[in-house]
């Protein structure tokens, strides 16, 4: 029981002191490599992560584009597989059906200036923590991943740092939803049972 109380206390502490931390590569419960999406069009939105969310353009411009290569100042090819996604003159945001506890993937750009600014929002539209710089090298891929210790991440907004308002590429994306309350209770019960066994 003591462990259950500690788990609840830690959860409440996390809710009151929400933050986002950068993390290394992981394999999520859901993955998106854009391999099964329609290619060659410029669209305002795509369904991603096996229907668990969407990626939507932010601002006006050509739209989101899935392709096997994309040239501009630099040429970008897929990180894995045969396709990747980027914004043509638009920035974008990922929106999850169930808020994320972890989110990440590989970023690149084919424009004239590297990197992007990433901000995170909870279900009420409140920003979680500060803005992060996502490494998006010129014509190369770099991993960027984040985790929350508090409210789940409902939206992730990605804004290019270049002067062309877009052209940040994503591939091999990973997403872990916040565990459902029943899962948390099962984990807590497991800890309590383990503690009881150790006392015997």
XYZ file of N, CA, C and O in Angstrom, residues 28-123:
384
model
N 8.105 3.425 -30.393
C 6.805 3.724 -29.801
C 5.778 2.625 -30.035
O 5.965 1.738 -30.875
N 4.688 2.737 -29.300
C 3.562 1.825 -29.513
C 2.991 2.002 -30.917
O 2.461 1.066 -31.514
N 3.091 3.235 -31.447
C 2.642 3.540 -32.805
C 3.782 4.224 -33.540
O 4.500 5.035 -32.969
N 3.915 3.880 -34.833
C 4.994 4.424 -35.648
C 4.431 4.954 -36.956
O 3.398 4.486 -37.424
N 5.131 5.936 -37.523
C 4.702 6.510 -38.803
C 5.923 6.753 -39.675
O 6.796 7.543 -39.320
N 5.950 6.046 -40.822
C 7.017 6.239 -41.787
C 6.511 6.756 -43.119
O 7.264 6.876 -44.069
N 5.208 7.025 -43.209
C 4.559 7.576 -44.410
C 4.644 6.641 -45.612
O 4.491 7.076 -46.743
N 4.844 5.360 -45.342
C 4.984 4.405 -46.441
C 3.657 4.082 -47.121
O 3.638 3.738 -48.303
N 2.546 4.160 -46.400
C 1.252 3.776 -46.970
C 0.386 4.983 -47.336
O -0.761 4.810 -47.747
N 0.926 6.178 -47.185
C 0.153 7.392 -47.482
C 0.204 7.733 -48.969
O 1.124 7.323 -49.684
N -0.785 8.521 -49.398
C -0.787 9.007 -50.781
C 0.395 9.947 -50.983
O 0.671 10.799 -50.155
N 1.059 9.799 -52.121
C 2.234 10.624 -52.403
C 1.983 11.567 -53.569
O 1.077 11.371 -54.357
N 2.839 12.578 -53.654
C 2.830 13.454 -54.814
C 1.820 14.579 -54.770
O 1.754 15.382 -55.693
N 0.999 14.657 -53.715
C 0.012 15.733 -53.602
C 0.415 16.682 -52.488
O 1.239 16.357 -51.639
N -0.194 17.857 -52.482
C -0.019 18.815 -51.396
C -1.358 18.915 -50.676
O -2.323 19.447 -51.221
N -1.426 18.375 -49.467
C -2.684 18.282 -48.730
C -2.590 19.018 -47.396
O -1.495 19.180 -46.844
N -3.734 19.450 -46.844
C -3.706 20.165 -45.560
C -3.560 19.260 -44.359
O -3.232 19.723 -43.266
N -3.793 17.949 -44.532
C -3.790 17.057 -43.372
C -3.608 15.616 -43.817
O -4.003 15.241 -44.926
N -3.001 14.818 -42.932
C -2.892 13.373 -43.125
C -3.251 12.676 -41.824
O -2.951 13.182 -40.737
N -3.864 11.503 -41.932
C -4.060 10.636 -40.774
C -2.760 9.886 -40.540
O -2.157 9.375 -41.490
N -2.318 9.827 -39.270
C -1.031 9.212 -38.953
C -1.165 8.241 -37.785
O -2.202 8.179 -37.119
N -0.085 7.503 -37.532
C 0.000 6.565 -36.409
C -1.197 5.600 -36.391
O -1.869 5.442 -35.376
N -1.453 4.987 -37.545
C -2.513 3.974 -37.670
C -3.868 4.499 -37.198
O -4.628 3.799 -36.535
N -4.158 5.757 -37.536
C -5.438 6.358 -37.176
C -5.487 6.946 -35.785
O -6.538 7.414 -35.355
N -4.357 6.975 -35.074
C -4.327 7.491 -33.705
C -4.115 8.997 -33.636
O -4.035 9.568 -32.549
N -3.992 9.656 -34.796
C -3.808 11.101 -34.799
C -3.782 11.649 -36.208
O -3.999 10.913 -37.187
N -3.513 12.938 -36.299
C -3.387 13.605 -37.598
C -2.164 14.516 -37.555
O -1.691 14.897 -36.491
N -1.668 14.852 -38.740
C -0.692 15.929 -38.867
C -1.345 16.948 -39.780
O -1.875 16.614 -40.847
N -1.377 18.217 -39.336
C -2.143 19.266 -40.009
C -1.252 20.470 -40.304
O -0.444 20.871 -39.452
N -1.447 21.052 -41.493
C -0.670 22.239 -41.808
C -1.080 23.397 -40.917
O -2.224 23.507 -40.479
N -0.105 24.274 -40.624
C -0.339 25.503 -39.865
C 0.057 26.654 -40.776
O 1.195 26.732 -41.234
N -0.883 27.528 -41.071
C -0.626 28.637 -41.977
C -1.013 28.298 -43.395
O -1.342 27.152 -43.721
N -0.972 29.307 -44.238
C -1.335 29.105 -45.644
C -0.074 28.819 -46.447
O 1.022 29.276 -46.115
N -0.234 28.045 -47.491
C 0.880 27.653 -48.340
C 0.471 26.443 -49.149
O -0.699 26.066 -49.171
N 1.430 25.813 -49.806
C 1.095 24.673 -50.656
C 0.479 23.523 -49.877
O -0.489 22.928 -50.304
N 1.047 23.175 -48.736
C 0.499 22.089 -47.935
C 1.547 21.074 -47.534
O 2.741 21.276 -47.717
N 1.069 19.968 -46.981
C 1.944 18.878 -46.563
C 2.177 17.950 -47.744
O 1.265 17.698 -48.543
N 3.388 17.443 -47.828
C 3.787 16.696 -49.020
C 4.541 15.440 -48.601
O 5.469 15.508 -47.794
N 4.136 14.293 -49.139
C 4.825 13.033 -48.902
C 5.503 12.631 -50.200
O 4.881 12.612 -51.270
N 6.792 12.329 -50.100
C 7.576 12.084 -51.296
C 8.746 11.156 -50.991
O 9.024 10.854 -49.839
N 9.442 10.742 -52.045
C 10.622 9.885 -51.882
C 11.921 10.679 -51.971
O 12.986 10.158 -51.638
N 11.873 11.920 -52.425
C 13.027 12.821 -52.402
C 12.518 14.243 -52.620
O 11.468 14.450 -53.229
N 13.284 15.208 -52.099
C 12.824 16.592 -52.182
C 14.043 17.502 -52.253
O 14.832 17.583 -51.320
N 14.197 18.179 -53.389
C 15.315 19.090 -53.580
C 14.900 20.543 -53.444
O 13.784 20.919 -53.775
N 15.797 21.342 -52.907
C 15.613 22.790 -52.790
C 17.028 23.349 -52.688
O 17.774 23.263 -53.651
N 17.461 23.866 -51.562
C 18.864 24.203 -51.362
C 19.692 22.921 -51.210
O 20.853 22.877 -51.589
N 19.073 21.902 -50.610
C 19.681 20.585 -50.403
C 18.646 19.551 -50.834
O 17.465 19.856 -50.947
N 19.085 18.315 -51.059
C 18.157 17.242 -51.379
C 18.062 16.298 -50.194
O 19.081 15.913 -49.619
N 16.823 15.963 -49.822
C 16.565 15.045 -48.718
C 15.977 13.760 -49.279
O 15.094 13.804 -50.145
N 16.475 12.634 -48.778
C 15.958 11.312 -49.105
C 15.423 10.683 -47.827
O 15.743 11.136 -46.726
N 14.604 9.631 -47.906
C 14.022 9.054 -46.691
C 15.072 8.608 -45.670
O 16.157 8.145 -46.035
N 14.708 8.746 -44.417
C 15.565 8.205 -43.347
C 15.505 6.687 -43.363
O 16.525 6.019 -43.258
N 14.298 6.142 -43.460
C 14.094 4.703 -43.641
C 12.977 4.526 -44.659
O 12.181 5.437 -44.884
N 12.896 3.374 -45.245
C 11.824 3.110 -46.205
C 11.985 3.918 -47.471
O 13.092 4.264 -47.877
N 10.844 4.261 -48.069
C 10.877 4.941 -49.370
C 10.132 6.268 -49.383
O 9.920 6.843 -50.440
N 9.717 6.776 -48.193
C 8.950 8.026 -48.174
C 9.188 8.788 -46.880
O 9.629 8.227 -45.876
N 8.901 10.085 -46.922
C 8.927 10.947 -45.741
C 7.956 12.093 -45.982
O 7.416 12.256 -47.079
N 7.711 12.917 -44.957
C 6.737 14.008 -45.041
C 7.387 15.337 -44.673
O 8.250 15.388 -43.801
N 6.941 16.393 -45.336
C 7.384 17.746 -45.000
C 6.334 18.759 -45.376
O 5.352 18.442 -46.048
N 6.543 19.993 -44.939
C 5.618 21.077 -45.251
C 6.177 21.958 -46.346
O 7.294 22.463 -46.230
N 5.412 22.149 -47.408
C 5.834 23.004 -48.516
C 5.265 24.404 -48.297
O 4.105 24.669 -48.603
N 6.060 25.268 -47.712
C 5.591 26.621 -47.421
C 4.617 26.681 -46.266
O 3.918 27.683 -46.096
N 4.548 25.612 -45.471
C 3.685 25.599 -44.283
C 4.424 24.914 -43.137
O 5.270 24.058 -43.343
N 4.091 25.329 -41.935
C 4.508 24.592 -40.754
C 3.389 23.609 -40.429
O 2.382 23.548 -41.130
N 3.523 22.829 -39.364
C 2.492 21.826 -39.087
C 2.504 21.426 -37.633
O 3.409 21.767 -36.876
N 1.429 20.700 -37.265
C 1.356 20.162 -35.911
C 0.748 18.765 -35.932
O -0.125 18.463 -36.743
N 1.254 17.939 -35.032
C 0.695 16.616 -34.788
C -0.362 16.744 -33.703
O -0.139 17.430 -32.699
N -1.508 16.098 -33.909
C -2.593 16.094 -32.924
C -2.940 14.630 -32.645
O -3.215 13.868 -33.578
N -2.921 14.239 -31.372
C -3.138 12.847 -30.985
C -4.545 12.639 -30.445
O -5.055 13.477 -29.699
N -5.166 11.512 -30.792
C -6.476 11.175 -30.223
C -6.357 10.983 -28.714
O -7.151 11.501 -27.941
N -5.374 10.200 -28.300
C -5.032 10.028 -26.892
C -3.717 10.756 -26.668
O -2.747 10.502 -27.389
N -3.661 11.685 -25.722
C -2.420 12.448 -25.529
C -1.189 11.552 -25.401
O -1.264 10.415 -24.931
N -0.066 12.094 -25.822
C 1.193 11.346 -25.827
C 1.944 11.534 -24.522
O 1.923 12.606 -23.922
N 2.624 10.466 -24.118
C 3.589 10.573 -23.040
C 4.996 10.687 -23.636
O 5.880 11.298 -23.046
N 5.172 10.119 -24.838
C 6.443 10.244 -25.560
C 6.162 10.447 -27.048
O 5.234 9.875 -27.605
N 7.011 11.264 -27.684
C 6.881 11.553 -29.110
C 8.269 11.860 -29.647
O 9.079 12.499 -28.975
N 8.550 11.393 -30.849
C 9.845 11.703 -31.438
C 9.959 11.181 -32.851
O 9.034 10.554 -33.381
N 11.099 11.435 -33.447
C 11.356 10.987 -34.799
C 12.564 11.692 -35.370
O 13.316 12.366 -34.659
N 12.745 11.544 -36.664
C 13.894 12.124 -37.346
C 13.461 13.348 -38.145
O 12.433 13.330 -38.828
N 14.264 14.410 -38.049
C 13.973 15.688 -38.676
C 15.127 16.075 -39.611
O 16.285 15.792 -39.328
N 14.770 16.762 -40.691
C 15.768 17.271 -41.635
C 15.158 18.497 -42.322
O 13.959 18.770 -42.192
N 15.982 19.233 -43.062
C 15.458 20.316 -43.894
C 16.218 20.361 -45.212
O 17.373 19.942 -45.278
N 15.540 20.875 -46.238
C 16.215 21.119 -47.506
C 16.290 22.614 -47.804
O 16.625 23.015 -48.908
N 15.987 23.436 -46.801
C 15.999 24.887 -46.981
C 17.375 25.461 -46.629
O 18.361 24.734 -46.531
N 17.416 26.785 -46.415
C 18.695 27.474 -46.263
C 19.171 27.609 -44.824
O 20.280 28.066 -44.584
N 18.336 27.211 -43.840
C 18.709 27.347 -42.435
C 18.204 26.137 -41.671
O 17.040 25.748 -41.808
N 19.071 25.563 -40.859
C 18.728 24.342 -40.128
C 17.785 24.618 -38.962
O 17.619 25.752 -38.529
N 17.179 23.538 -38.484
C 16.453 23.477 -37.217
C 15.037 24.064 -37.263
O 14.655 24.742 -38.207
N 14.281 23.731 -36.209
C 12.889 24.169 -36.069
C 12.608 24.411 -34.590
O 13.346 23.952 -33.719
N 11.529 25.127 -34.313
C 11.079 25.364 -32.943
C 9.858 24.484 -32.690
O 8.919 24.467 -33.494
N 9.875 23.758 -31.569
C 8.803 22.813 -31.248
C 8.156 23.228 -29.934
O 8.845 23.491 -28.945
N 6.821 23.306 -29.923
C 6.072 23.606 -28.704
C 5.016 22.533 -28.494
O 4.506 21.935 -29.442
N 4.686 22.303 -27.224
C 3.795 21.226 -26.817
C 2.586 21.799 -26.081
O 2.726 22.746 -25.305
N 1.411 21.177 -26.293
C 0.171 21.672 -25.705
C -0.616 20.512 -25.103
O -0.631 19.406 -25.644
N -1.310 20.790 -23.982
C -2.147 19.768 -23.357
C -3.549 19.781 -23.952
O -3.825 20.529 -24.900
N -4.452 18.980 -23.395
C -5.813 18.860 -23.939
C -6.602 20.153 -23.842
O -7.561 20.355 -24.579
